[in-house]
Amino acid sequence: MSDLPPALAELVDDFADVGPKDRLQLLLELSQELPDLPQRYQDAAATMEQVHECQSPLFLAVEVDDDADRRVHLFFSAPPEAPTTRGFAGIMVTGLDGEPAADVLAVPDDFYTALGLAQAVSPLRLRGMAAMLARIKKQVRAATAS
Amino acid sequence: MALPADTDAKLAEYAHPERLVTTEWLAQNLGAAGLVVVESDEDVLLYDTGHIPGAVKVDWHTELNDPVTRDYVDGERFARICGERGISRDSTVVFYGDRNNWWATYALWVFALFGHADVRILDGGRAKWVAEGRELTTEQPKPEPAEYPVVERDDRTLRAFKEDVLAHLGKPLVDVRSPGEYSGELLHMPDYPQEGAVRGGHIPGAASVPWAKAAAEDGTFKPRAELSALYEQEQGLSPSDDVVAYCRIGERSSHTWFVLTHLLGFEKVRNYDGSWTEWGNSVRVPIVQGSERGTA
């Protein structure tokens, strides 16, 4: 996966290097490290997009800088009783936040299969992560189209 | 070595009060010999963020399902799952979980397929335990492994297959999905598009009673009189009926199976776990669209 942004490639390696049980532990840590929403979104939850494909309520906002790289910033809101969904969001933030729009758009849609979570989490639950990436890309495309 | 039943007054009204325990009962009995508490959640990581002290985890996706065939684990694997968690054949097993005990009742139903005698649900589940400020821990329990016998799963009594449902048409069916899924407007459950089907609608003759109607705001089961109004008065079901319940993959309907069987005392209720992901993808089975039950 040499075409992944460096932080995401590193995460994929971290997951690949350990067994299924430790992968769950990694995901749990990512869920705990998911940054809180900045105040401007806490006050404007309705402006965020709901990721319906996730089994628990998850809201997403994407901002794209006006600089030459059009760097992408991601914001997620998911309740503490949905740690798996928070963990998926944590993968996105850790792996993609601050990356140029072009690099985010170049992430393969099935990159998550390389995390090796299918066995520990189940393929059904993993689809939420695919949907998350698709929605991020859609918003990045919309923001960079004009 | 079954533990004594909870004598709580609300529980006493149900047909089989020994199938439920209150948070108070559980708090008092934690650590008792013969008791194993099992957390079963939709979210595979929720247990790891903190659980009832001593509780073990059973995940339906990764543990109760056969990894290859669409079926439950066999007797040998089930014996291993139980043994590793310190569950013996005569243990009292109390299940609890997230989302109104949705997955806890599913796990209980699978244990029932293997004929495990003393299975109970924590009324109100994880949410009530947390709301009452009761203790949670991230400490992993280290249960003494137990010997669990290899028992053959009974797929005839509590479980229905597609062929059984075809033969059952004309008799009572309960569709526990959302109204949109029942009418056929939605090909998947709201927020769960991965469990889709190529055809929408319901099995002819099925009554529509979304499963969560059986739960109160705090996640406990509604009192018996309200449950009776919901299923018996409103839908015309009777405890002596032969009933099949279904949803998309059989988990929401295991909640309704629990309510009908253990709380209202229905004598013959089967859960069709193939549910809509099988029926709505099957060739040439009858389907009704719209909000009317239709006939077979």
CSV table of C-alpha atoms in Angstrom, one decimal:
chain,number,residue,atom,x,y,z
A,1,MET,CA,0.0,0.0,0.0
A,2,SER,CA,2.7,2.5,-1.0
A,3,ASP,CA,0.2,4.9,-2.4
A,4,LEU,CA,-1.4,5.6,1.0
A,5,PRO,CA,-0.7,8.9,2.9
A,6,PRO,CA,2.3,8.2,5.3
A,7,ALA,CA,0.2,8.3,8.5
A,8,LEU,CA,-2.4,5.9,7.1
A,9,ALA,CA,0.3,3.6,5.8
A,10,GLU,CA,1.9,3.5,9.2
A,11,LEU,CA,-1.5,2.7,10.8
A,12,VAL,CA,-2.1,-0.1,8.3
A,13,ASP,CA,1.4,-1.5,9.2
A,14,ASP,CA,0.6,-1.3,12.9
A,15,PHE,CA,-2.5,-3.3,12.5
A,16,ALA,CA,-0.8,-5.8,10.2
A,17,ASP,CA,2.0,-6.4,12.6
A,18,VAL,CA,-0.2,-7.7,15.5
A,19,GLY,CA,-2.7,-10.6,16.0
A,20,PRO,CA,-6.5,-10.2,15.9
A,21,LYS,CA,-6.9,-9.6,19.6
A,22,ASP,CA,-4.3,-6.8,19.6
A,23,ARG,CA,-6.0,-5.3,16.6
A,24,LEU,CA,-9.1,-4.8,18.6
A,25,GLN,CA,-7.0,-3.2,21.4
A,26,LEU,CA,-5.5,-0.8,18.8
A,27,LEU,CA,-9.0,0.1,17.6
A,28,LEU,CA,-10.1,0.7,21.1
A,29,GLU,CA,-7.1,3.1,21.7
A,30,LEU,CA,-8.0,4.9,18.5
A,31,SER,CA,-11.6,5.3,19.7
A,32,GLN,CA,-10.3,6.7,23.0
A,33,GLU,CA,-8.0,9.2,21.2
A,34,LEU,CA,-10.7,10.5,18.8
A,35,PRO,CA,-10.5,14.3,19.3
A,36,ASP,CA,-13.5,16.1,20.7
A,37,LEU,CA,-15.5,18.2,18.4
A,38,PRO,CA,-14.4,21.8,18.2
A,39,GLN,CA,-16.9,24.2,19.7
A,40,ARG,CA,-18.0,25.5,16.3
A,41,TYR,CA,-19.4,22.1,15.5
A,42,GLN,CA,-20.8,21.4,18.9
A,43,ASP,CA,-23.0,24.4,18.4
A,44,ALA,CA,-23.9,23.4,14.8
A,45,ALA,CA,-24.4,19.6,14.8
A,46,ALA,CA,-27.0,20.0,12.0
A,47,THR,CA,-24.3,21.1,9.6
A,48,MET,CA,-22.6,17.8,9.9
A,49,GLU,CA,-23.3,14.8,7.6
A,50,GLN,CA,-24.6,11.6,9.1
A,51,VAL,CA,-22.9,8.4,8.1
A,52,HIS,CA,-25.9,6.2,7.9
A,53,GLU,CA,-23.9,3.1,7.0
A,54,CYS,CA,-22.5,3.0,10.5
A,55,GLN,CA,-24.4,0.9,13.0
A,56,SER,CA,-24.3,3.7,15.6
A,57,PRO,CA,-24.9,7.4,15.1
A,58,LEU,CA,-21.9,9.0,13.5
A,59,PHE,CA,-21.6,12.6,12.2
A,60,LEU,CA,-18.9,13.8,10.0
A,61,ALA,CA,-17.7,17.3,8.8
A,62,VAL,CA,-14.9,17.9,6.3
A,63,GLU,CA,-13.0,21.1,5.8
A,64,VAL,CA,-10.6,21.8,3.0
A,65,ASP,CA,-7.9,24.6,3.4
A,66,ASP,CA,-7.7,27.3,0.7
A,67,ASP,CA,-3.9,26.8,0.4
A,68,ALA,CA,-2.2,25.3,-2.7
A,69,ASP,CA,-2.3,21.7,-1.3
A,70,ARG,CA,-6.0,22.0,-0.3
A,71,ARG,CA,-5.3,20.1,2.9
A,72,VAL,CA,-8.2,18.2,4.4
A,73,HIS,CA,-9.4,18.3,8.0
A,74,LEU,CA,-11.9,15.8,9.5
A,75,PHE,CA,-14.2,16.1,12.4
A,76,PHE,CA,-16.3,13.3,13.8
A,77,SER,CA,-19.0,13.0,16.5
A,78,ALA,CA,-19.9,9.5,17.8
A,79,PRO,CA,-21.2,8.6,21.3
A,80,PRO,CA,-18.9,6.8,23.8
A,81,GLU,CA,-21.2,3.8,23.8
A,82,ALA,CA,-20.2,3.2,20.1
A,83,PRO,CA,-16.5,2.6,20.5
A,84,THR,CA,-16.1,0.6,17.3
A,85,THR,CA,-17.6,3.4,15.2
A,86,ARG,CA,-15.3,5.8,17.1
A,87,GLY,CA,-12.4,3.6,16.3
A,88,PHE,CA,-13.1,3.7,12.6
A,89,ALA,CA,-13.4,7.5,12.8
A,90,GLY,CA,-10.1,7.5,14.7
A,91,ILE,CA,-8.4,5.7,11.8
A,92,MET,CA,-9.6,8.3,9.4
A,93,VAL,CA,-8.5,11.2,11.6
A,94,THR,CA,-5.1,9.7,12.4
A,95,GLY,CA,-4.5,8.6,8.9
A,96,LEU,CA,-5.9,11.4,6.8
A,97,ASP,CA,-6.3,14.6,8.7
A,98,GLY,CA,-4.0,17.3,7.3
A,99,GLU,CA,-3.3,15.5,4.1
A,100,PRO,CA,-3.6,17.2,0.7
A,101,ALA,CA,-7.0,16.7,-1.0
A,102,ALA,CA,-5.4,14.8,-3.9
A,103,ASP,CA,-3.8,12.2,-1.6
A,104,VAL,CA,-7.1,11.7,0.3
A,105,LEU,CA,-8.9,11.1,-3.0
A,106,ALA,CA,-6.2,8.6,-4.0
A,107,VAL,CA,-6.7,6.3,-1.1
A,108,PRO,CA,-8.0,3.0,-2.4
A,109,ASP,CA,-11.7,2.5,-1.5
A,110,ASP,CA,-10.8,-1.0,-0.1
A,111,PHE,CA,-7.8,0.1,1.9
A,112,TYR,CA,-9.4,-1.1,5.1
A,113,THR,CA,-9.1,-4.7,4.1
A,114,ALA,CA,-5.4,-4.4,4.8
A,115,LEU,CA,-6.1,-3.6,8.5
A,116,GLY,CA,-7.0,-7.3,9.0
A,117,LEU,CA,-10.0,-6.4,11.1
A,118,ALA,CA,-12.5,-8.7,9.2
A,119,GLN,CA,-11.8,-11.6,11.5
A,120,ALA,CA,-11.9,-9.6,14.8
A,121,VAL,CA,-14.7,-7.2,13.9
A,122,SER,CA,-16.6,-9.1,11.2
A,123,PRO,CA,-17.0,-8.0,7.6
A,124,LEU,CA,-20.5,-6.7,8.2
A,125,ARG,CA,-19.3,-4.1,10.7
A,126,LEU,CA,-16.4,-3.1,8.5
A,127,ARG,CA,-18.6,-1.8,5.8
A,128,GLY,CA,-19.2,1.3,7.9
A,129,MET,CA,-15.6,2.3,7.4
A,130,ALA,CA,-15.9,2.0,3.6
A,131,ALA,CA,-18.9,4.3,3.8
A,132,MET,CA,-17.0,6.8,5.9
A,133,LEU,CA,-14.2,7.0,3.4
A,134,ALA,CA,-16.7,7.3,0.5
A,135,ARG,CA,-18.5,10.2,2.2
A,136,ILE,CA,-15.2,12.0,3.0
A,137,LYS,CA,-14.1,11.7,-0.6
A,138,LYS,CA,-17.4,13.0,-1.8
A,139,GLN,CA,-17.2,16.1,0.4
A,140,VAL,CA,-13.5,16.7,-0.6
A,141,ARG,CA,-14.5,16.5,-4.3
A,142,ALA,CA,-17.3,18.9,-3.7
A,143,ALA,CA,-15.1,21.3,-1.9
A,144,THR,CA,-12.3,21.2,-4.5
A,145,ALA,CA,-14.5,21.3,-7.5
A,146,SER,CA,-15.0,25.1,-7.6
B,1,MET,CA,-26.7,-25.3,41.2
B,2,ALA,CA,-29.1,-22.8,39.9
B,3,LEU,CA,-29.3,-19.5,41.8
B,4,PRO,CA,-32.6,-18.6,43.4
B,5,ALA,CA,-34.9,-16.5,41.2
B,6,ASP,CA,-35.4,-12.8,41.6
B,7,THR,CA,-38.6,-12.2,43.5
B,8,ASP,CA,-39.1,-8.6,42.3
B,9,ALA,CA,-42.7,-7.7,42.0
B,10,LYS,CA,-42.6,-6.4,38.4
B,11,LEU,CA,-40.9,-9.6,37.3
B,12,ALA,CA,-43.4,-11.7,39.1
B,13,GLU,CA,-46.2,-10.6,36.7
B,14,TYR,CA,-44.5,-12.3,33.7
B,15,ALA,CA,-45.3,-15.8,32.7
B,16,HIS,CA,-41.7,-17.0,33.5
B,17,PRO,CA,-40.3,-14.5,36.0
B,18,GLU,CA,-37.2,-16.8,36.5
B,19,ARG,CA,-36.0,-15.7,33.1
B,20,LEU,CA,-35.2,-12.1,34.2
B,21,VAL,CA,-33.2,-10.5,37.0
B,22,THR,CA,-33.1,-6.9,38.1
B,23,THR,CA,-29.9,-4.9,38.4
B,24,GLU,CA,-30.4,-5.0,42.1
B,25,TRP,CA,-30.5,-8.8,42.2
B,26,LEU,CA,-27.4,-9.0,40.0
B,27,ALA,CA,-25.5,-6.5,42.1
B,28,GLN,CA,-26.2,-8.6,45.2
B,29,ASN,CA,-25.4,-11.9,43.5
B,30,LEU,CA,-22.2,-11.0,41.7
B,31,GLY,CA,-19.5,-13.5,42.5
B,32,ALA,CA,-21.9,-16.2,43.6
B,33,ALA,CA,-20.9,-19.7,42.9
B,34,GLY,CA,-22.7,-21.1,39.8
B,35,LEU,CA,-23.4,-17.7,38.3
B,36,VAL,CA,-21.8,-16.5,35.1
B,37,VAL,CA,-22.6,-13.0,33.7
B,38,VAL,CA,-22.3,-12.7,29.9
B,39,GLU,CA,-22.1,-9.3,28.0
B,40,SER,CA,-23.2,-9.5,24.4
B,41,ASP,CA,-23.3,-6.2,22.4
B,42,GLU,CA,-23.8,-4.9,19.0
B,43,ASP,CA,-20.6,-3.0,19.4
B,44,VAL,CA,-17.7,-5.4,19.5
B,45,LEU,CA,-15.6,-3.1,21.6
B,46,LEU,CA,-18.1,-1.9,24.1
B,47,TYR,CA,-17.3,-4.6,26.7
B,48,ASP,CA,-13.7,-3.6,26.6
B,49,THR,CA,-14.5,0.0,27.5
B,50,GLY,CA,-15.8,-1.3,30.8
B,51,HIS,CA,-18.1,-4.1,31.9
B,52,ILE,CA,-19.9,-5.5,35.0
B,53,PRO,CA,-17.2,-6.9,37.3
B,54,GLY,CA,-16.5,-10.6,36.5
B,55,ALA,CA,-18.7,-10.6,33.3
B,56,VAL,CA,-17.3,-12.4,30.3
B,57,LYS,CA,-17.9,-11.4,26.7
B,58,VAL,CA,-19.6,-13.3,23.9
B,59,ASP,CA,-19.7,-11.7,20.5
B,60,TRP,CA,-22.3,-13.1,18.1
B,61,HIS,CA,-20.6,-12.1,14.8
B,62,THR,CA,-17.2,-13.6,15.6
B,63,GLU,CA,-18.1,-16.3,18.2
B,64,LEU,CA,-21.7,-17.6,17.9
B,65,ASN,CA,-21.7,-17.8,14.1
B,66,ASP,CA,-19.9,-20.4,12.1
B,67,PRO,CA,-17.1,-18.6,10.3
B,68,VAL,CA,-17.9,-20.3,6.9
B,69,THR,CA,-21.4,-21.7,6.7
B,70,ARG,CA,-24.3,-19.3,7.5
B,71,ASP,CA,-25.2,-21.1,10.6
B,72,TYR,CA,-24.5,-21.2,14.3
B,73,VAL,CA,-21.5,-22.9,15.8
B,74,ASP,CA,-21.7,-26.6,16.3
B,75,GLY,CA,-21.8,-28.5,19.7
B,76,GLU,CA,-18.0,-28.8,19.9
B,77,ARG,CA,-17.3,-25.2,19.3
B,78,PHE,CA,-20.1,-24.2,21.7
B,79,ALA,CA,-18.7,-26.4,24.4
B,80,ARG,CA,-15.4,-24.6,23.9
B,81,ILE,CA,-16.9,-21.1,24.1
B,82,CYS,CA,-18.7,-22.0,27.3
B,83,GLY,CA,-15.8,-23.9,28.9
B,84,GLU,CA,-13.3,-21.1,28.3
B,85,ARG,CA,-15.7,-18.7,30.1
B,86,GLY,CA,-16.2,-20.9,33.1
B,87,ILE,CA,-19.7,-21.9,32.1
B,88,SER,CA,-20.8,-25.4,33.0
B,89,ARG,CA,-24.0,-27.1,31.9
B,90,ASP,CA,-25.7,-26.3,35.3
B,91,SER,CA,-24.5,-22.6,35.5
B,92,THR,CA,-26.9,-19.8,35.9
B,93,VAL,CA,-26.1,-17.6,32.9
B,94,VAL,CA,-27.3,-13.9,33.0
B,95,PHE,CA,-27.0,-12.1,29.7
B,96,TYR,CA,-27.0,-8.3,29.3
B,97,GLY,CA,-26.0,-5.9,26.5
B,98,ASP,CA,-26.5,-2.7,24.7
B,99,ARG,CA,-29.5,-1.5,22.7
B,100,ASN,CA,-32.4,-2.8,24.9
B,101,ASN,CA,-30.7,-6.2,25.3
B,102,TRP,CA,-31.1,-6.8,21.5
B,103,TRP,CA,-27.9,-8.9,21.3
B,104,ALA,CA,-28.2,-10.3,24.8
B,105,THR,CA,-31.5,-12.0,23.9
B,106,TYR,CA,-30.0,-13.2,20.7
B,107,ALA,CA,-27.1,-14.8,22.6
B,108,LEU,CA,-29.6,-16.3,25.1
B,109,TRP,CA,-31.6,-17.8,22.2
B,110,VAL,CA,-28.5,-19.4,20.8
B,111,PHE,CA,-27.8,-20.9,24.2
B,112,ALA,CA,-31.4,-22.1,24.3
B,113,LEU,CA,-30.8,-23.9,21.0
B,114,PHE,CA,-28.2,-25.9,22.8
B,115,GLY,CA,-30.6,-26.6,25.7
B,116,HIS,CA,-28.7,-24.6,28.3
B,117,ALA,CA,-31.3,-24.7,31.1
B,118,ASP,CA,-30.8,-21.7,33.3
B,119,VAL,CA,-30.5,-18.6,31.0
B,120,ARG,CA,-31.7,-15.2,32.2
B,121,ILE,CA,-31.7,-11.6,31.0
B,122,LEU,CA,-30.7,-8.6,33.0
B,123,ASP,CA,-33.8,-6.4,32.7
B,124,GLY,CA,-32.7,-3.0,31.4
B,125,GLY,CA,-29.4,-4.4,30.2
B,126,ARG,CA,-26.2,-2.4,30.1
B,127,ALA,CA,-27.9,1.0,29.9
B,128,LYS,CA,-29.8,0.6,33.2
B,129,TRP,CA,-26.7,-0.7,35.0
B,130,VAL,CA,-24.7,2.3,33.8
B,131,ALA,CA,-27.6,4.8,34.5
B,132,GLU,CA,-27.8,3.6,38.1
B,133,GLY,CA,-24.1,4.4,38.5
B,134,ARG,CA,-23.2,0.8,39.2
B,135,GLU,CA,-19.7,-0.5,39.1
B,136,LEU,CA,-17.9,-1.1,35.7
B,137,THR,CA,-14.4,-2.4,35.3
B,138,THR,CA,-11.9,-2.9,32.5
B,139,GLU,CA,-10.3,-5.7,34.4
B,140,GLN,CA,-10.4,-8.9,32.3
B,141,PRO,CA,-11.8,-11.8,34.3
B,142,LYS,CA,-9.9,-15.0,34.4
B,143,PRO,CA,-12.5,-17.6,34.9
B,144,GLU,CA,-11.6,-21.1,35.9
B,145,PRO,CA,-12.2,-23.2,32.8
B,146,ALA,CA,-15.2,-25.5,33.0
B,147,GLU,CA,-16.1,-28.8,31.4
B,148,TYR,CA,-19.0,-28.2,29.1
B,149,PRO,CA,-20.5,-31.3,27.4
B,150,VAL,CA,-20.7,-31.4,23.6
B,151,VAL,CA,-24.5,-31.2,23.0
B,152,GLU,CA,-26.2,-31.4,19.7
B,153,ARG,CA,-28.0,-28.2,18.8
B,154,ASP,CA,-31.8,-28.5,18.6
B,155,ASP,CA,-32.9,-26.8,15.4
B,156,ARG,CA,-36.5,-28.0,15.5
B,157,THR,CA,-38.0,-26.5,18.6
B,158,LEU,CA,-37.0,-22.8,18.7
B,159,ARG,CA,-35.7,-22.3,15.2
B,160,ALA,CA,-37.5,-22.2,11.9
B,161,PHE,CA,-36.0,-22.5,8.4
B,162,LYS,CA,-37.3,-21.2,5.1
B,163,GLU,CA,-39.0,-24.6,4.4
B,164,ASP,CA,-40.7,-24.5,7.8
B,165,VAL,CA,-42.0,-21.0,7.1
B,166,LEU,CA,-43.4,-22.0,3.7
B,167,ALA,CA,-45.2,-24.8,5.4
B,168,HIS,CA,-46.4,-22.4,8.1
B,169,LEU,CA,-48.0,-19.8,5.8
B,170,GLY,CA,-51.5,-19.1,7.0
B,171,LYS,CA,-50.5,-19.4,10.6
B,172,PRO,CA,-49.4,-16.5,12.8
B,173,LEU,CA,-46.2,-14.7,11.8
B,174,VAL,CA,-44.7,-11.6,13.5
B,175,ASP,CA,-42.5,-9.3,11.4
B,176,VAL,CA,-40.5,-7.3,13.9
B,177,ARG,CA,-38.8,-4.9,11.5
B,178,SER,CA,-39.4,-1.2,11.0
B,179,PRO,CA,-42.6,-0.1,9.2
B,180,GLY,CA,-40.6,0.9,6.1
B,181,GLU,CA,-39.0,-2.5,5.8
B,182,TYR,CA,-42.4,-4.2,6.4
B,183,SER,CA,-44.1,-2.3,3.6
B,184,GLY,CA,-41.2,-2.8,1.2
B,185,GLU,CA,-40.2,0.9,0.9
B,186,LEU,CA,-36.9,0.1,2.4
B,187,LEU,CA,-34.6,-2.7,1.2
B,188,HIS,CA,-32.6,-2.5,4.4
B,189,MET,CA,-33.1,-1.5,7.9
B,190,PRO,CA,-32.6,2.3,8.5
B,191,ASP,CA,-28.9,2.8,9.0
B,192,TYR,CA,-27.9,-0.8,8.1
B,193,PRO,CA,-27.7,-1.0,4.3
B,194,GLN,CA,-25.2,-3.8,4.4
B,195,GLU,CA,-28.0,-6.2,5.3
B,196,GLY,CA,-29.9,-5.6,2.1
B,197,ALA,CA,-32.3,-7.8,0.0
B,198,VAL,CA,-33.2,-7.7,-3.7
B,199,ARG,CA,-36.9,-7.6,-2.9
B,200,GLY,CA,-38.8,-5.5,-0.3
B,201,GLY,CA,-42.0,-6.4,1.6
B,202,HIS,CA,-43.0,-9.0,4.1
B,203,ILE,CA,-44.0,-12.6,4.4
B,204,PRO,CA,-47.8,-13.0,3.6
B,205,GLY,CA,-50.0,-12.8,6.7
B,206,ALA,CA,-47.3,-11.4,9.0
B,207,ALA,CA,-48.3,-9.0,11.7
B,208,SER,CA,-46.1,-5.9,12.0
B,209,VAL,CA,-44.8,-5.3,15.5
B,210,PRO,CA,-41.4,-3.6,15.6
B,211,TRP,CA,-39.4,-5.3,18.2
B,212,ALA,CA,-38.4,-2.3,20.3
B,213,LYS,CA,-42.1,-1.6,21.1
B,214,ALA,CA,-41.6,-4.3,23.8
B,215,ALA,CA,-39.0,-2.1,25.5
B,216,ALA,CA,-39.6,0.8,27.9
B,217,GLU,CA,-37.6,4.1,27.7
B,218,ASP,CA,-35.1,2.8,30.3
B,219,GLY,CA,-34.4,-0.4,28.3
B,220,THR,CA,-36.4,-2.6,30.6
B,221,PHE,CA,-39.2,-4.8,29.2
B,222,LYS,CA,-42.6,-3.2,29.4
B,223,PRO,CA,-44.9,-4.5,32.1
B,224,ARG,CA,-46.8,-7.6,31.3
B,225,ALA,CA,-50.2,-5.8,30.8
B,226,GLU,CA,-48.6,-3.5,28.1
B,227,LEU,CA,-47.0,-6.4,26.3
B,228,SER,CA,-50.2,-8.3,26.4
B,229,ALA,CA,-52.0,-5.3,24.9
B,230,LEU,CA,-49.4,-5.0,22.2
B,231,TYR,CA,-49.3,-8.7,21.0
B,232,GLU,CA,-52.6,-10.2,22.2
B,233,GLN,CA,-55.2,-7.4,22.1
B,234,GLU,CA,-53.8,-5.4,19.2
B,235,GLN,CA,-52.5,-8.2,17.0
B,236,GLY,CA,-54.9,-11.0,18.0
B,237,LEU,CA,-52.1,-13.4,18.9
B,238,SER,CA,-52.8,-16.0,21.5
B,239,PRO,CA,-50.5,-17.9,23.8
B,240,SER,CA,-51.6,-21.2,22.4
B,241,ASP,CA,-50.7,-20.1,18.8
B,242,ASP,CA,-47.9,-21.6,16.7
B,243,VAL,CA,-45.9,-18.4,16.0
B,244,VAL,CA,-42.9,-17.6,13.8
B,245,ALA,CA,-41.0,-14.4,14.3
B,246,TYR,CA,-38.5,-12.9,11.9
B,247,CYS,CA,-36.5,-9.7,11.1
B,248,ARG,CA,-33.5,-9.4,8.7
B,249,ILE,CA,-31.0,-11.9,10.2
B,250,GLY,CA,-32.8,-13.2,13.3
B,251,GLU,CA,-31.5,-11.0,16.0
B,252,ARG,CA,-34.2,-8.4,16.5
B,253,SER,CA,-36.7,-11.3,16.3
B,254,SER,CA,-34.9,-13.2,19.1
B,255,HIS,CA,-35.9,-10.3,21.3
B,256,THR,CA,-39.5,-10.7,20.4
B,257,TRP,CA,-39.1,-14.5,20.7
B,258,PHE,CA,-38.0,-13.9,24.3
B,259,VAL,CA,-40.9,-11.6,25.0
B,260,LEU,CA,-43.6,-13.9,23.6
B,261,THR,CA,-42.1,-17.1,25.1
B,262,HIS,CA,-40.8,-16.1,28.5
B,263,LEU,CA,-42.8,-12.9,29.4
B,264,LEU,CA,-46.2,-13.7,27.9
B,265,GLY,CA,-46.0,-17.5,28.1
B,266,PHE,CA,-46.6,-18.4,24.5
B,267,GLU,CA,-46.1,-22.2,24.1
B,268,LYS,CA,-44.7,-22.4,20.6
B,269,VAL,CA,-42.6,-19.6,19.2
B,270,ARG,CA,-39.9,-20.1,16.7
B,271,ASN,CA,-37.3,-17.6,15.4
B,272,TYR,CA,-36.7,-17.7,11.6
B,273,ASP,CA,-33.1,-16.6,11.6
B,274,GLY,CA,-32.8,-16.7,7.8
B,275,SER,CA,-35.3,-13.9,8.0
B,276,TRP,CA,-35.5,-11.2,5.3
B,277,THR,CA,-32.0,-11.5,4.1
B,278,GLU,CA,-33.0,-15.0,3.0
B,279,TRP,CA,-36.7,-14.6,2.1
B,280,GLY,CA,-36.2,-11.3,0.3
B,281,ASN,CA,-33.4,-12.8,-1.8
B,282,SER,CA,-35.1,-16.1,-2.5
B,283,VAL,CA,-36.5,-17.1,-5.9
B,284,ARG,CA,-40.3,-17.5,-6.2
B,285,VAL,CA,-41.3,-17.2,-2.5
B,286,PRO,CA,-44.5,-15.2,-1.9
B,287,ILE,CA,-44.1,-11.6,-0.8
B,288,VAL,CA,-46.7,-8.9,0.2
B,289,GLN,CA,-45.9,-5.2,-0.2
B,290,GLY,CA,-47.6,-2.3,1.5
B,291,SER,CA,-48.9,-2.0,5.1
B,292,GLU,CA,-51.6,-4.7,4.9
B,293,ARG,CA,-50.8,-8.2,6.1
B,294,GLY,CA,-52.1,-9.9,3.0
B,295,THR,CA,-52.8,-13.6,2.7
B,296,ALA,CA,-50.8,-16.6,1.8
